[in-house]
Each structure stands twice: as structure tokens, then as C-alpha cells.
Amino acid sequence: MPQQVNVGRSLNFAPGAIVTGSWNGSFDTGGTTYYVNNITGSDTNPGTSWNSAVAQPEQAIALSEASRLIHVGTTTNDYIRNTIVVQGTGTAYTNVTEIPNYVNLIGLGADPRGNGTGIAKIDGAGTADALSVDSNGCRGLYMVNLQFNQSSAGSFYGCDFAKLFRSRIEGCTFTNNGSGGLRIVLGGGVYIIDCASTNDTVAQLIGLTLGSSATVNALKVVDCEWFGDTNGVSFIATAGKQTVFKNCAAIGGTYGWIDTTPSQVGHTPWYIDCYGFGTNNTTINQTGFVISNDYTKRSVRCIDNANGTSRNYPTTAD
């Protein structure tokens, strides 16, 4: 017969403890948590506790995918949500070449804005994208508190998604990545919050790239900063319906925001309380913001800084 234990104040779990089952107010998701530490872990470990952590995120991903198929009646990896926790240390993790569907990828450590120790950092080392997802795509990703970096110069991305749908990226940074910080070629339903693309040691041409002869619809991008040596943001999708940028900055060596999405008023990307800076010239909608279609109808309370000449955008008043 099940026993009842009354806890009057708090229940504390020591590091490495494993909680199984469920209790009132919670539920069993059916998933497994995998732990990654490149100092104390080993890729020969099972990864199911800090005491048996694996050394690299790639190994945790492989174990996660294998574990989903052992559930009774499961014939697909979809919908069983596993969690991968990556410990921030003084050593960067090696690049990740694939992300499965429906997984939590969590960085545990210092805030990823910066270049000091303790950040959960994934490094392409100037030879590969720090994280890449091919045309098979990724759906249902929740990714938080990670830095994607190149420690040496190279023409790569911090995160490069050929396809990304119905996902959330939160509190992540994309730093010193050569070609660009974050790129989503084809996607939709992605929520990006409190993220930044920056560079301090290696050139990074574009902070955020959306689309490339493909659609990127229904994005919500909030409280983010996108820095690029050329463009802060390049929105070059064939459609960007129901996409909203709110309280974001795009700062580029030439242009801030570039938006070439088609004219479909009511469905095109919207810019609310955003800031754009570039150095191309001092003319409105040619530098800080360069929105090709209906720019006067798609922006609310924005600032266009055209090489030092700041204007309320989309109006022409200083």
C-alpha cells in the first residue's frame, strides 16, 4: 500500500539525486534528462545524472534519441520530450551537427553575454557552424541560456537552421561567427526572446538572417539585439506573414534592418518599439531601416538612426 509522507517545510535534493514518478501538482512527461559536463563527464557514461554525465552535447543527443524508442508502444522519436542540461565550465563544447524534434536544450551556468568562464558555450572553432540543423529540420525545440561561438575566424554561423518550426529560443547569444549569428532559412512559429548576436574578436557579417528563397512566418522576436559588421538583420524571406519584432535593435556596419519581404499589408512583418542603425547614408528608410514594401504601414514607435541622423520611424520628423 502506498505510504504518505508529510513534508512540513521543504524537501531538498542533493546534487546527482534522481526524482522518479510524479506527485500532486506535477506529472510524468515520459521523458529523460541527460546531463553534460566536459570536465567531469565521459561519453562512455549513461548521462542520466550529474554523477554519470556525458562529456559532449552530441553524445547526450544520441542517447536521448535512442532512449525514446524504448518506451512501450513507441515507434517514433516524436512527442516524448527529453531534456539535455549542459553545464557551463571553463572549456567550450564541440559543435553540434543535429538537433532532434521535441527536446529541451538548457545551458546551466553564467549569463551567455560575455566571454568569461562559466558560460555554457558551444564552439565551431572556425571550422563548422557551432550548431547546425539540415533539411530534415527541427520542431518543438526549447533552447535557453547557451552561447554559440567561433573561437577562430571562419565563414560559419552560430546556429544555422535549414528548417525550424514551433520552437522557442531564449536568453542565447551568437558571438564571433563570421558569416552570421543566427540563421533560419525556412521556418515558422518560432519565439525568440532576450537573445543577442555580437562580436568582439572575429568579424560577424549579419546578426540575424531570416529566409533565403523560402518562407519564414509567424515569428515573435522580443527584447533582442542583433549586431553585424554589414547588417544587423537581413529578412530576405519570400514571405514573413504574422511576424512581429518588438523592442529589438538591429545595428550594422552598413544597414540595421533589411526587409525585402513582399507587400502583403496586414500579413507582413511588423516592427514595434525597435531601433535601427547603419552608416549607408543619412536618408530615412535607407540605412537604419531599409524596408522595401509599405514601410510607413508596418512600423510603430521606432527610431531610424541613419549614420547619426536619428528620426522617429516611419515618419520623417526628426
GROMACS .gro file of C-alpha atoms in nm:
model
  318
    1MET     CA    1   0.000   0.000   0.000
    2PRO     CA    2   0.144   0.344  -0.088
    3GLN     CA    3   0.271   0.544   0.206
    4GLN     CA    4   0.209   0.912   0.269
    5VAL     CA    5   0.496   1.138   0.373
    6ASN     CA    6   0.410   1.480   0.512
    7VAL     CA    7   0.671   1.749   0.441
    8GLY     CA    8   0.619   2.049   0.665
    9ARG     CA    9   0.881   2.288   0.529
   10SER     CA   10   1.095   2.184   0.231
   11LEU     CA   11   1.234   1.882   0.051
   12ASN     CA   12   1.596   1.924  -0.060
   13PHE     CA   13   1.769   1.705  -0.317
   14ALA     CA   14   2.147   1.661  -0.311
   15PRO     CA   15   2.345   1.707  -0.636
   16GLY     CA   16   2.309   1.399  -0.851
   17ALA     CA   17   1.978   1.295  -0.697
   18ILE     CA   18   1.721   1.148  -0.933
   19VAL     CA   19   1.349   1.208  -0.889
   20THR     CA   20   1.118   0.948  -1.039
   21GLY     CA   21   0.745   0.914  -1.056
   22SER     CA   22   0.514   1.208  -1.002
   23TRP     CA   23   0.335   1.395  -0.727
   24ASN     CA   24   0.025   1.609  -0.689
   25GLY     CA   25   0.062   1.925  -0.894
   26SER     CA   26   0.313   1.768  -1.132
   27PHE     CA   27   0.312   1.495  -1.391
   28ASP     CA   28   0.537   1.244  -1.558
   29THR     CA   29   0.625   1.370  -1.907
   30GLY     CA   30   0.765   1.034  -2.008
   31GLY     CA   31   1.097   1.196  -2.094
   32THR     CA   32   1.450   1.163  -1.959
   33THR     CA   33   1.701   1.427  -1.851
   34TYR     CA   34   2.061   1.394  -1.972
   35TYR     CA   35   2.350   1.580  -1.812
   36VAL     CA   36   2.659   1.716  -1.988
   37ASN     CA   37   2.986   1.826  -1.826
   38ASN     CA   38   3.310   1.833  -2.025
   39ILE     CA   39   3.526   1.840  -1.711
   40THR     CA   40   3.383   1.557  -1.501
   41GLY     CA   41   3.183   1.367  -1.763
   42SER     CA   42   3.269   1.091  -2.007
   43ASP     CA   43   3.093   0.990  -2.327
   44THR     CA   44   3.100   0.631  -2.205
   45ASN     CA   45   2.861   0.726  -1.922
   46PRO     CA   46   2.482   0.691  -1.942
   47GLY     CA   47   2.436   1.064  -1.876
   48THR     CA   48   2.131   1.028  -1.654
   49SER     CA   49   2.273   1.214  -1.352
   50TRP     CA   50   2.550   1.460  -1.276
   51ASN     CA   51   2.746   1.172  -1.128
   52SER     CA   52   2.730   0.992  -1.464
   53ALA     CA   53   2.733   1.290  -1.701
   54VAL     CA   54   2.848   1.264  -2.061
   55ALA     CA   55   3.118   1.497  -2.193
   56GLN     CA   56   2.954   1.647  -2.504
   57PRO     CA   57   2.605   1.760  -2.612
   58GLU     CA   58   2.630   1.544  -2.926
   59GLN     CA   59   2.654   1.231  -2.712
   60ALA     CA   60   2.360   1.339  -2.497
   61ILE     CA   61   2.156   1.392  -2.814
   62ALA     CA   62   2.245   1.043  -2.938
   63LEU     CA   63   2.144   0.889  -2.604
   64SER     CA   64   1.826   1.094  -2.597
   65GLU     CA   65   1.717   0.973  -2.938
   66ALA     CA   66   1.793   0.611  -2.855
   67SER     CA   67   1.601   0.630  -2.527
   68ARG     CA   68   1.279   0.750  -2.685
   69LEU     CA   69   1.237   0.425  -2.875
   70ILE     CA   70   1.243   0.206  -2.565
   71HIS     CA   71   0.906   0.333  -2.441
   72VAL     CA   72   0.634   0.072  -2.477
   73GLY     CA   73   0.433   0.122  -2.795
   74THR     CA   74   0.665   0.391  -2.929
   75THR     CA   75   0.758   0.368  -3.295
   76THR     CA   76   0.873   0.725  -3.347
   77ASN     CA   77   1.101   0.966  -3.164
   78ASP     CA   78   0.843   1.243  -3.179
   79TYR     CA   79   0.649   1.383  -2.885
   80ILE     CA   80   0.846   1.229  -2.597
   81ARG     CA   81   1.024   1.539  -2.474
   82ASN     CA   82   1.368   1.481  -2.329
   83THR     CA   83   1.588   1.742  -2.164
   84ILE     CA   84   1.962   1.796  -2.210
   85VAL     CA   85   2.134   2.011  -1.947
   86VAL     CA   86   2.477   2.149  -2.042
   87GLN     CA   87   2.698   2.264  -1.755
   88GLY     CA   88   2.893   2.585  -1.810
   89THR     CA   89   3.265   2.533  -1.744
   90GLY     CA   90   3.590   2.699  -1.844
   91THR     CA   91   3.603   2.487  -2.161
   92ALA     CA   92   3.380   2.520  -2.467
   93TYR     CA   93   3.188   2.223  -2.604
   94THR     CA   94   3.240   2.095  -2.957
   95ASN     CA   95   2.994   2.179  -3.234
   96VAL     CA   96   2.653   2.016  -3.261
   97THR     CA   97   2.553   1.879  -3.601
   98GLU     CA   98   2.188   1.792  -3.544
   99ILE     CA   99   1.905   1.870  -3.303
  100PRO     CA  100   1.612   1.627  -3.272
  101ASN     CA  101   1.248   1.724  -3.252
  102TYR     CA  102   1.084   1.800  -2.918
  103VAL     CA  103   1.384   1.842  -2.696
  104ASN     CA  104   1.488   2.092  -2.428
  105LEU     CA  105   1.850   2.210  -2.461
  106ILE     CA  106   1.939   2.402  -2.145
  107GLY     CA  107   2.262   2.583  -2.059
  108LEU     CA  108   2.338   2.583  -1.687
  109GLY     CA  109   2.588   2.849  -1.589
  110ALA     CA  110   2.670   3.217  -1.623
  111ASP     CA  111   2.474   3.450  -1.846
  112PRO     CA  112   2.597   3.385  -2.203
  113ARG     CA  113   2.659   3.753  -2.280
  114GLY     CA  114   3.034   3.776  -2.242
  115ASN     CA  115   3.345   3.569  -2.295
  116GLY     CA  116   3.442   3.453  -1.947
  117THR     CA  117   3.439   3.114  -1.782
  118GLY     CA  118   3.125   2.951  -1.653
  119ILE     CA  119   2.925   3.004  -1.973
  120ALA     CA  120   2.767   2.702  -2.139
  121LYS     CA  121   2.939   2.762  -2.473
  122ILE     CA  122   2.931   2.558  -2.794
  123ASP     CA  123   3.221   2.635  -3.028
  124GLY     CA  124   3.257   2.574  -3.401
  125ALA     CA  125   3.631   2.654  -3.367
  126GLY     CA  126   3.636   2.830  -3.702
  127THR     CA  127   3.576   2.504  -3.891
  128ALA     CA  128   3.198   2.447  -3.868
  129ASP     CA  129   2.871   2.602  -3.757
  130ALA     CA  130   2.852   2.585  -3.379
  131LEU     CA  131   2.507   2.429  -3.421
  132SER     CA  132   2.351   2.321  -3.748
  133VAL     CA  133   2.024   2.157  -3.848
  134ASP     CA  134   1.989   2.017  -4.200
  135SER     CA  135   1.687   1.997  -4.430
  136ASN     CA  136   1.525   1.732  -4.209
  137GLY     CA  137   1.452   2.026  -3.982
  138CYS     CA  138   1.368   2.064  -3.616
  139ARG     CA  139   1.032   2.111  -3.446
  140GLY     CA  140   0.941   2.178  -3.087
  141LEU     CA  141   1.288   2.288  -2.971
  142TYR     CA  142   1.324   2.476  -2.643
  143MET     CA  143   1.676   2.621  -2.620
  144VAL     CA  144   1.789   2.854  -2.342
  145ASN     CA  145   2.100   3.016  -2.186
  146LEU     CA  146   2.360   2.897  -2.436
  147GLN     CA  147   2.636   3.074  -2.628
  148PHE     CA  148   2.724   2.972  -2.985
  149ASN     CA  149   3.070   3.087  -3.081
  150GLN     CA  150   3.368   3.062  -3.315
  151SER     CA  151   3.700   3.077  -3.132
  152SER     CA  152   3.884   3.117  -3.465
  153ALA     CA  153   3.794   3.310  -3.780
  154GLY     CA  154   3.580   3.125  -4.033
  155SER     CA  155   3.276   3.174  -4.256
  156PHE     CA  156   3.019   2.996  -4.042
  157TYR     CA  157   2.709   3.058  -3.830
  158GLY     CA  158   2.646   3.033  -3.460
  159CYS     CA  159   2.319   2.849  -3.525
  160ASP     CA  160   2.214   2.758  -3.877
  161PHE     CA  161   1.867   2.605  -3.916
  162ALA     CA  162   1.769   2.486  -4.261
  163LYS     CA  163   1.422   2.435  -4.110
  164LEU     CA  164   1.285   2.535  -3.769
  165PHE     CA  165   0.921   2.527  -3.661
  166ARG     CA  166   0.719   2.580  -3.341
  167SER     CA  167   1.019   2.642  -3.120
  168ARG     CA  168   1.147   2.882  -2.856
  169ILE     CA  169   1.500   3.027  -2.828
  170GLU     CA  170   1.554   3.223  -2.509
  171GLY     CA  171   1.849   3.400  -2.348
  172CYS     CA  172   2.105   3.278  -2.605
  173THR     CA  173   2.393   3.462  -2.772
  174PHE     CA  174   2.564   3.413  -3.108
  175THR     CA  175   2.918   3.550  -3.100
  176ASN     CA  176   3.211   3.593  -3.342
  177ASN     CA  177   3.065   3.367  -3.607
  178GLY     CA  178   3.199   3.500  -3.935
  179SER     CA  179   2.901   3.467  -4.170
  180GLY     CA  180   2.634   3.536  -3.912
  181GLY     CA  181   2.494   3.475  -3.567
  182LEU     CA  182   2.157   3.303  -3.616
  183ARG     CA  183   2.005   3.192  -3.947
  184ILE     CA  184   1.664   3.036  -4.011
  185VAL     CA  185   1.626   2.956  -4.380
  186LEU     CA  186   1.273   2.810  -4.367
  187GLY     CA  187   1.055   2.823  -4.060
  188GLY     CA  188   0.751   2.935  -3.869
  189GLY     CA  189   0.606   2.972  -3.524
  190VAL     CA  190   0.941   3.050  -3.359
  191TYR     CA  191   0.958   3.267  -3.046
  192ILE     CA  192   1.295   3.436  -2.992
  193ILE     CA  193   1.331   3.629  -2.668
  194ASP     CA  194   1.621   3.809  -2.495
  195CYS     CA  195   1.886   3.695  -2.744
  196ALA     CA  196   2.185   3.878  -2.894
  197SER     CA  197   2.429   3.846  -3.182
  198THR     CA  198   2.760   4.013  -3.101
  199ASN     CA  199   3.126   4.009  -3.193
  200ASP     CA  200   3.442   4.131  -3.025
  201THR     CA  201   3.729   3.926  -3.169
  202VAL     CA  202   3.607   3.777  -3.500
  203ALA     CA  203   3.401   3.953  -3.769
  204GLN     CA  204   3.034   3.859  -3.789
  205LEU     CA  205   2.869   3.992  -4.104
  206ILE     CA  206   2.500   3.956  -4.016
  207GLY     CA  207   2.339   3.925  -3.675
  208LEU     CA  208   2.013   3.754  -3.777
  209THR     CA  209   1.924   3.611  -4.119
  210LEU     CA  210   1.568   3.502  -4.198
  211GLY     CA  211   1.485   3.325  -4.521
  212SER     CA  212   1.664   3.264  -4.847
  213SER     CA  213   1.413   3.197  -5.125
  214ALA     CA  214   1.189   3.044  -4.858
  215THR     CA  215   0.916   3.150  -4.613
  216VAL     CA  216   0.971   3.243  -4.250
  217ASN     CA  217   0.628   3.311  -4.100
  218ALA     CA  218   0.473   3.377  -3.760
  219LEU     CA  219   0.788   3.464  -3.570
  220LYS     CA  220   0.779   3.666  -3.250
  221VAL     CA  221   1.113   3.831  -3.171
  222VAL     CA  222   1.124   4.029  -2.846
  223ASP     CA  223   1.391   4.212  -2.643
  224CYS     CA  224   1.681   4.117  -2.871
  225GLU     CA  225   1.992   4.292  -3.007
  226TRP     CA  226   2.139   4.198  -3.344
  227PHE     CA  227   2.484   4.333  -3.431
  228GLY     CA  228   2.655   4.271  -3.765
  229ASP     CA  229   2.954   4.414  -3.946
  230THR     CA  230   2.732   4.450  -4.255
  231ASN     CA  231   2.366   4.414  -4.148
  232GLY     CA  232   2.206   4.375  -3.810
  233VAL     CA  233   1.909   4.182  -3.952
  234SER     CA  234   1.852   4.052  -4.306
  235PHE     CA  235   1.489   3.945  -4.357
  236ILE     CA  236   1.504   3.811  -4.712
  237ALA     CA  237   1.225   3.552  -4.699
  238THR     CA  238   0.970   3.512  -4.977
  239ALA     CA  239   0.707   3.569  -4.707
  240GLY     CA  240   0.711   3.673  -4.343
  241LYS     CA  241   0.344   3.666  -4.252
  242GLN     CA  242   0.235   3.742  -3.894
  243THR     CA  243   0.592   3.807  -3.781
  244VAL     CA  244   0.641   4.069  -3.508
  245PHE     CA  245   0.960   4.233  -3.382
  246LYS     CA  246   0.913   4.419  -3.054
  247ASN     CA  247   1.170   4.615  -2.853
  248CYS     CA  248   1.460   4.496  -3.066
  249ALA     CA  249   1.772   4.668  -3.201
  250ALA     CA  250   1.949   4.596  -3.530
  251ILE     CA  251   2.289   4.763  -3.561
  252GLY     CA  252   2.503   4.713  -3.869
  253GLY     CA  253   2.819   4.847  -4.021
  254THR     CA  254   2.615   4.935  -4.332
  255TYR     CA  255   2.247   4.868  -4.257
  256GLY     CA  256   2.042   4.797  -3.947
  257TRP     CA  257   1.725   4.624  -4.068
  258ILE     CA  258   1.697   4.490  -4.423
  259ASP     CA  259   1.347   4.364  -4.509
  260THR     CA  260   1.268   4.257  -4.865
  261THR     CA  261   0.955   4.053  -4.787
  262PRO     CA  262   0.665   4.109  -5.033
  263SER     CA  263   0.395   4.370  -4.990
  264GLN     CA  264   0.101   4.199  -4.819
  265VAL     CA  265  -0.025   4.462  -4.575
  266GLY     CA  266  -0.175   4.306  -4.265
  267HIS     CA  267   0.037   3.997  -4.302
  268THR     CA  268   0.389   4.135  -4.349
  269PRO     CA  269   0.642   4.163  -4.064
  270TRP     CA  270   0.573   4.439  -3.812
  271TYR     CA  271   0.822   4.645  -3.612
  272ILE     CA  272   0.714   4.784  -3.274
  273ASP     CA  273   0.942   4.995  -3.050
  274CYS     CA  274   1.251   4.894  -3.247
  275TYR     CA  275   1.581   5.070  -3.321
  276GLY     CA  276   1.792   5.053  -3.635
  277PHE     CA  277   2.139   5.193  -3.701
  278GLY     CA  278   2.355   5.192  -4.013
  279THR     CA  279   2.612   5.407  -4.191
  280ASN     CA  280   2.498   5.387  -4.555
  281ASN     CA  281   2.369   5.748  -4.568
  282THR     CA  282   2.151   5.990  -4.371
  283THR     CA  283   1.822   5.929  -4.555
  284ILE     CA  284   1.524   5.771  -4.383
  285ASN     CA  285   1.448   5.410  -4.482
  286GLN     CA  286   1.787   5.371  -4.650
  287THR     CA  287   2.016   5.293  -4.357
  288GLY     CA  288   1.882   5.218  -4.007
  289PHE     CA  289   1.570   5.065  -4.156
  290VAL     CA  290   1.552   4.954  -4.520
  291ILE     CA  291   1.204   4.808  -4.563
  292SER     CA  292   1.125   4.755  -4.929
  293ASN     CA  293   0.746   4.746  -4.916
  294ASP     CA  294   0.495   4.961  -4.725
  295TYR     CA  295   0.739   5.077  -4.461
  296THR     CA  296   0.506   5.355  -4.344
  297LYS     CA  297   0.237   5.098  -4.261
  298ARG     CA  298   0.447   4.838  -4.082
  299SER     CA  299   0.635   5.023  -3.808
  300VAL     CA  300   0.521   5.169  -3.476
  301ARG     CA  301   0.725   5.395  -3.243
  302CYS     CA  302   1.062   5.305  -3.398
  303ILE     CA  303   1.388   5.502  -3.428
  304ASP     CA  304   1.586   5.515  -3.754
  305ASN     CA  305   1.946   5.625  -3.689
  306ALA     CA  306   2.093   5.695  -4.032
  307ASN     CA  307   2.464   5.741  -3.964
  308GLY     CA  308   2.398   5.976  -3.673
  309THR     CA  309   2.078   6.137  -3.801
  310SER     CA  310   1.801   5.998  -3.582
  311ARG     CA  311   1.434   6.016  -3.676
  312ASN     CA  312   1.111   5.878  -3.548
  313TYR     CA  313   1.027   5.594  -3.785
  314PRO     CA  314   0.829   5.567  -4.008
  315THR     CA  315   0.759   5.942  -4.001
  316THR     CA  316   1.012   6.184  -4.148
  317ALA     CA  317   1.014   6.418  -3.847
  318ASP     CA  318   1.338   6.450  -3.651
   0.00000   0.00000   0.00000
